XYZ file of C-alpha atoms in Angstrom:
211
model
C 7.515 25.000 -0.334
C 5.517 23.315 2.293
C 3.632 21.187 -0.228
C 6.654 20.431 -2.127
C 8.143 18.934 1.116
C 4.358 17.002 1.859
C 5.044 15.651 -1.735
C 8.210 14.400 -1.110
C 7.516 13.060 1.896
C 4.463 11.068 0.898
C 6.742 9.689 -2.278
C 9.116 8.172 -0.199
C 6.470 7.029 2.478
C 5.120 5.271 -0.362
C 8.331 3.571 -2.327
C 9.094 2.255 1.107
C 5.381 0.744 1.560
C 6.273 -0.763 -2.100
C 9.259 -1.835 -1.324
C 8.075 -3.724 1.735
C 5.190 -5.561 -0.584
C 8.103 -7.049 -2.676
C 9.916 -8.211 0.336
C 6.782 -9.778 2.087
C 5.482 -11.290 -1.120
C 8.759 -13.077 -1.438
C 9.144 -14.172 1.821
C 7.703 -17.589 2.976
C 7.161 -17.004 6.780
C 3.315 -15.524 6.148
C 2.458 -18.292 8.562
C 5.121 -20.474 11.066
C 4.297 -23.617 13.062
C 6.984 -24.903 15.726
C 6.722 -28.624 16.361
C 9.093 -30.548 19.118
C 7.557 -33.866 18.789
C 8.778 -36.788 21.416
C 12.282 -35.676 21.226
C 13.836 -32.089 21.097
C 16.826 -32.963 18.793
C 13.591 -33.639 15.877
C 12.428 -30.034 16.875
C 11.356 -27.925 13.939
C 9.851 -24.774 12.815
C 7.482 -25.111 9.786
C 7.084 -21.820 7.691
C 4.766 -21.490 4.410
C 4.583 -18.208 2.033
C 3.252 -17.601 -1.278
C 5.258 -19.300 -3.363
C 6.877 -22.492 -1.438
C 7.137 -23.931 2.288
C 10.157 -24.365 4.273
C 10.987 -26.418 7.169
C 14.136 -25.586 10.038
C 15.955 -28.567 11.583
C 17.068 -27.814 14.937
C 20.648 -28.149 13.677
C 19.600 -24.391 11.769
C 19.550 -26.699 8.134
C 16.485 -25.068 5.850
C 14.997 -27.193 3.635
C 11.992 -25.342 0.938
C 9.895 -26.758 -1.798
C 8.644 -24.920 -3.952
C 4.988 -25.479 -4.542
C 4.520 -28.196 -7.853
C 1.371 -26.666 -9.235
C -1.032 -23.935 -9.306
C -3.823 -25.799 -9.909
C -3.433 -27.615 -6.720
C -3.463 -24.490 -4.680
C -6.178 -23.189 -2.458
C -8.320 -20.157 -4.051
C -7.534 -18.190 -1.285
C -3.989 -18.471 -1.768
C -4.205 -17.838 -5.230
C -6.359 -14.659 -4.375
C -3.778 -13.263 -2.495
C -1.344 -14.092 -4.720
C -2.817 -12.116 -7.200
C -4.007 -9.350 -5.025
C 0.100 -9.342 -3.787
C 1.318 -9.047 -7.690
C -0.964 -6.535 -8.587
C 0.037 -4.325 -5.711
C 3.479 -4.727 -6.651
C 2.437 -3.695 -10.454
C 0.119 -0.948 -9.026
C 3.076 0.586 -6.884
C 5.481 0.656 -10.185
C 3.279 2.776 -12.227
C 2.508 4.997 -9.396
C 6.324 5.730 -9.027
C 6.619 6.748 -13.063
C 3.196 8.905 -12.516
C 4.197 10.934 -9.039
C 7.985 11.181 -10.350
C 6.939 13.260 -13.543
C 4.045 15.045 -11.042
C 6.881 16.010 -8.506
C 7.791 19.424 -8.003
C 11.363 18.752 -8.203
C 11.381 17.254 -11.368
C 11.281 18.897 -14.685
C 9.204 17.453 -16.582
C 5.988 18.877 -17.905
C 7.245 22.403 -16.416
C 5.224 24.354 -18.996
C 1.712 22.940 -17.144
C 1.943 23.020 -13.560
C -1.922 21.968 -13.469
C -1.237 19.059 -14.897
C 1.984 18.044 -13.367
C 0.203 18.664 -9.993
C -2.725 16.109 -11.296
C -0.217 13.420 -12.004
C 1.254 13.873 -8.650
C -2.342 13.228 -7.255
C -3.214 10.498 -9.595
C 0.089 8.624 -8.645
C -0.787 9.149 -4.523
C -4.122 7.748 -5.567
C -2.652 4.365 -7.572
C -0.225 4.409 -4.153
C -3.770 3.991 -2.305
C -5.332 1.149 -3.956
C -1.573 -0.837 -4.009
C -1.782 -0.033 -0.507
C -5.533 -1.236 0.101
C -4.917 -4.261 -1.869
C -1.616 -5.320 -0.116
C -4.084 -4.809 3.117
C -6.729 -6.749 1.416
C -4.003 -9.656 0.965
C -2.383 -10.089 3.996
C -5.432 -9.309 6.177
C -7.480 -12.177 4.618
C -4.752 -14.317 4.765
C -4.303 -14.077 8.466
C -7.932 -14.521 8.851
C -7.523 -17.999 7.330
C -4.876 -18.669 9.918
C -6.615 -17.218 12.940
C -9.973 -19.211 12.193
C -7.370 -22.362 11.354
C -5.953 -21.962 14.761
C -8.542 -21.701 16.915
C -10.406 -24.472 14.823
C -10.820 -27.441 17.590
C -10.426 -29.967 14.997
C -7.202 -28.670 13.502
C -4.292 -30.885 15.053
C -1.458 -29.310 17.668
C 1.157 -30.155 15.347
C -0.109 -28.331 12.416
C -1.513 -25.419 14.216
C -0.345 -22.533 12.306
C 0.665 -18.483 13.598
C 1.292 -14.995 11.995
C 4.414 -15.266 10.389
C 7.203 -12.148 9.813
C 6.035 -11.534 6.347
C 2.765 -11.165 7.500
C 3.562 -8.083 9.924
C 5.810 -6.447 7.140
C 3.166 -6.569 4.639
C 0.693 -5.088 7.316
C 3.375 -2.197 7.740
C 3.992 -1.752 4.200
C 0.687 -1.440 3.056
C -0.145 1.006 5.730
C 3.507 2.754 4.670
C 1.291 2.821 0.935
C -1.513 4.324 2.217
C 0.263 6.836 4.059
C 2.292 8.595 1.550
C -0.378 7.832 -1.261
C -2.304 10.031 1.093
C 0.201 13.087 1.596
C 0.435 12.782 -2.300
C -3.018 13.431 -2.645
C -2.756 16.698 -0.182
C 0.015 17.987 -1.699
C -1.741 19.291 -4.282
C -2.018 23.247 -3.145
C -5.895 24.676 -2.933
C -6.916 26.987 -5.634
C -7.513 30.288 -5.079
C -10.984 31.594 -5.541
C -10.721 34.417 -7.620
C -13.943 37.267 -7.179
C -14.287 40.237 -10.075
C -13.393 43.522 -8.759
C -16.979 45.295 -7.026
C -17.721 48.199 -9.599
C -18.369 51.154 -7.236
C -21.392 53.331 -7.844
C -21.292 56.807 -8.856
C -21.520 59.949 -6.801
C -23.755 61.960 -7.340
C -22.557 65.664 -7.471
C -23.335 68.117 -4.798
C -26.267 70.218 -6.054
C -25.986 73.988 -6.569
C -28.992 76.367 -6.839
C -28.267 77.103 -10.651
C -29.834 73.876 -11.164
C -33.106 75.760 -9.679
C -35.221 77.667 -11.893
């Protein structure tokens, strides 16, 4: 029962770390730049994500644009565009493997031993989403960092950590988490010894056996 409720626990730590990858890959504030200029009705706030930048009037109007071509991106973005996706696909085939590997499914009742190693192959798919969600978002706010505290970068298009940025951090560590209680859920065998043979008594000797 106790690694039945480690299972469970780890599956849901882990849909929620997927489920948190969607949301920051979607979102465009990985990085945010405020900018007041000479006046403080022009003030805006700059955002840019994976997929488009956006721009906030001080009036609260958002404007985005998506990005025109792919070809025209950075590597690094693409990178971790492609590291984000394939976390996403990772995590989707990890919940089909750990749902037929959980204890409170049915399936695959007949083989316990192997519905326990699908629950343990799905934590481990959970762990390299997870890693490569981490990979993704941790480069990419290396880029900013370095971009930031780059002297010849200009004040107005200094660039910070954005919201997405911090929810992919979480979610990826959410990943890791319950790809890691799937893995320990799995219970230890127990080592099974032969029975010891015990040796034979010998009789008590009588004096008929005396000549």
């Amino acid at each position: 029962m106790a690694s039945g409720g480690l299972q469970l626990l780890g599956f849901v730590l882990a849909f929620l770390g997927w489920i948190g990858i969607i949301i920051s890959t979607a979102m465009p504030q990985w990085k945010m730049a405020s900018y007041a200029g000479d006046n403080i009705v022009t003030a805006q706030a700059l955002y840019e994500g994976l997929w488009m930048s956006c721009a906030m009037q001080s009036t609260g109007q958002i404007q985005c644009k998506v990005y025109d071509s792919l070809l025209k991106l950075e590597s690094s973005l693409q990178a971790t565009r492609a590291l984000m996706v394939a976390a996403i696909l990772l995590g989707l085939v990890a919940i089909f493997v750990a749902v037929t590997g959980m204890k409170c499914m049915k399936c695959m009742e007949e083989d316990q031993v192997k519905k326990m190693r699908m629950a343990v192959f799905g934590g481990v798919i959970f762990i390299i989403a997870g890693m490569a969600a981490l990979v993704a978002t941790s480069w990419y706010g290396n880029r900013v960092a370095r971009a930031f505290y780059d002297p010849f970068t200009p004040v107005n298009t200094r660039f910070e950590f954005g919201s997405a940025l911090f929810i992919g951090w979480a979610a990826a560590s959410l990943a890791l988490l319950g790809g890691a209680f799937l893995c320990c859920s799995c219970p230890r065998r127990e080592t099974s010894y032969p029975p010891t043979r015990g040796y034979p008594k010998n009789a008590p000797s009588t004096g008929k056996d005396y000549v």
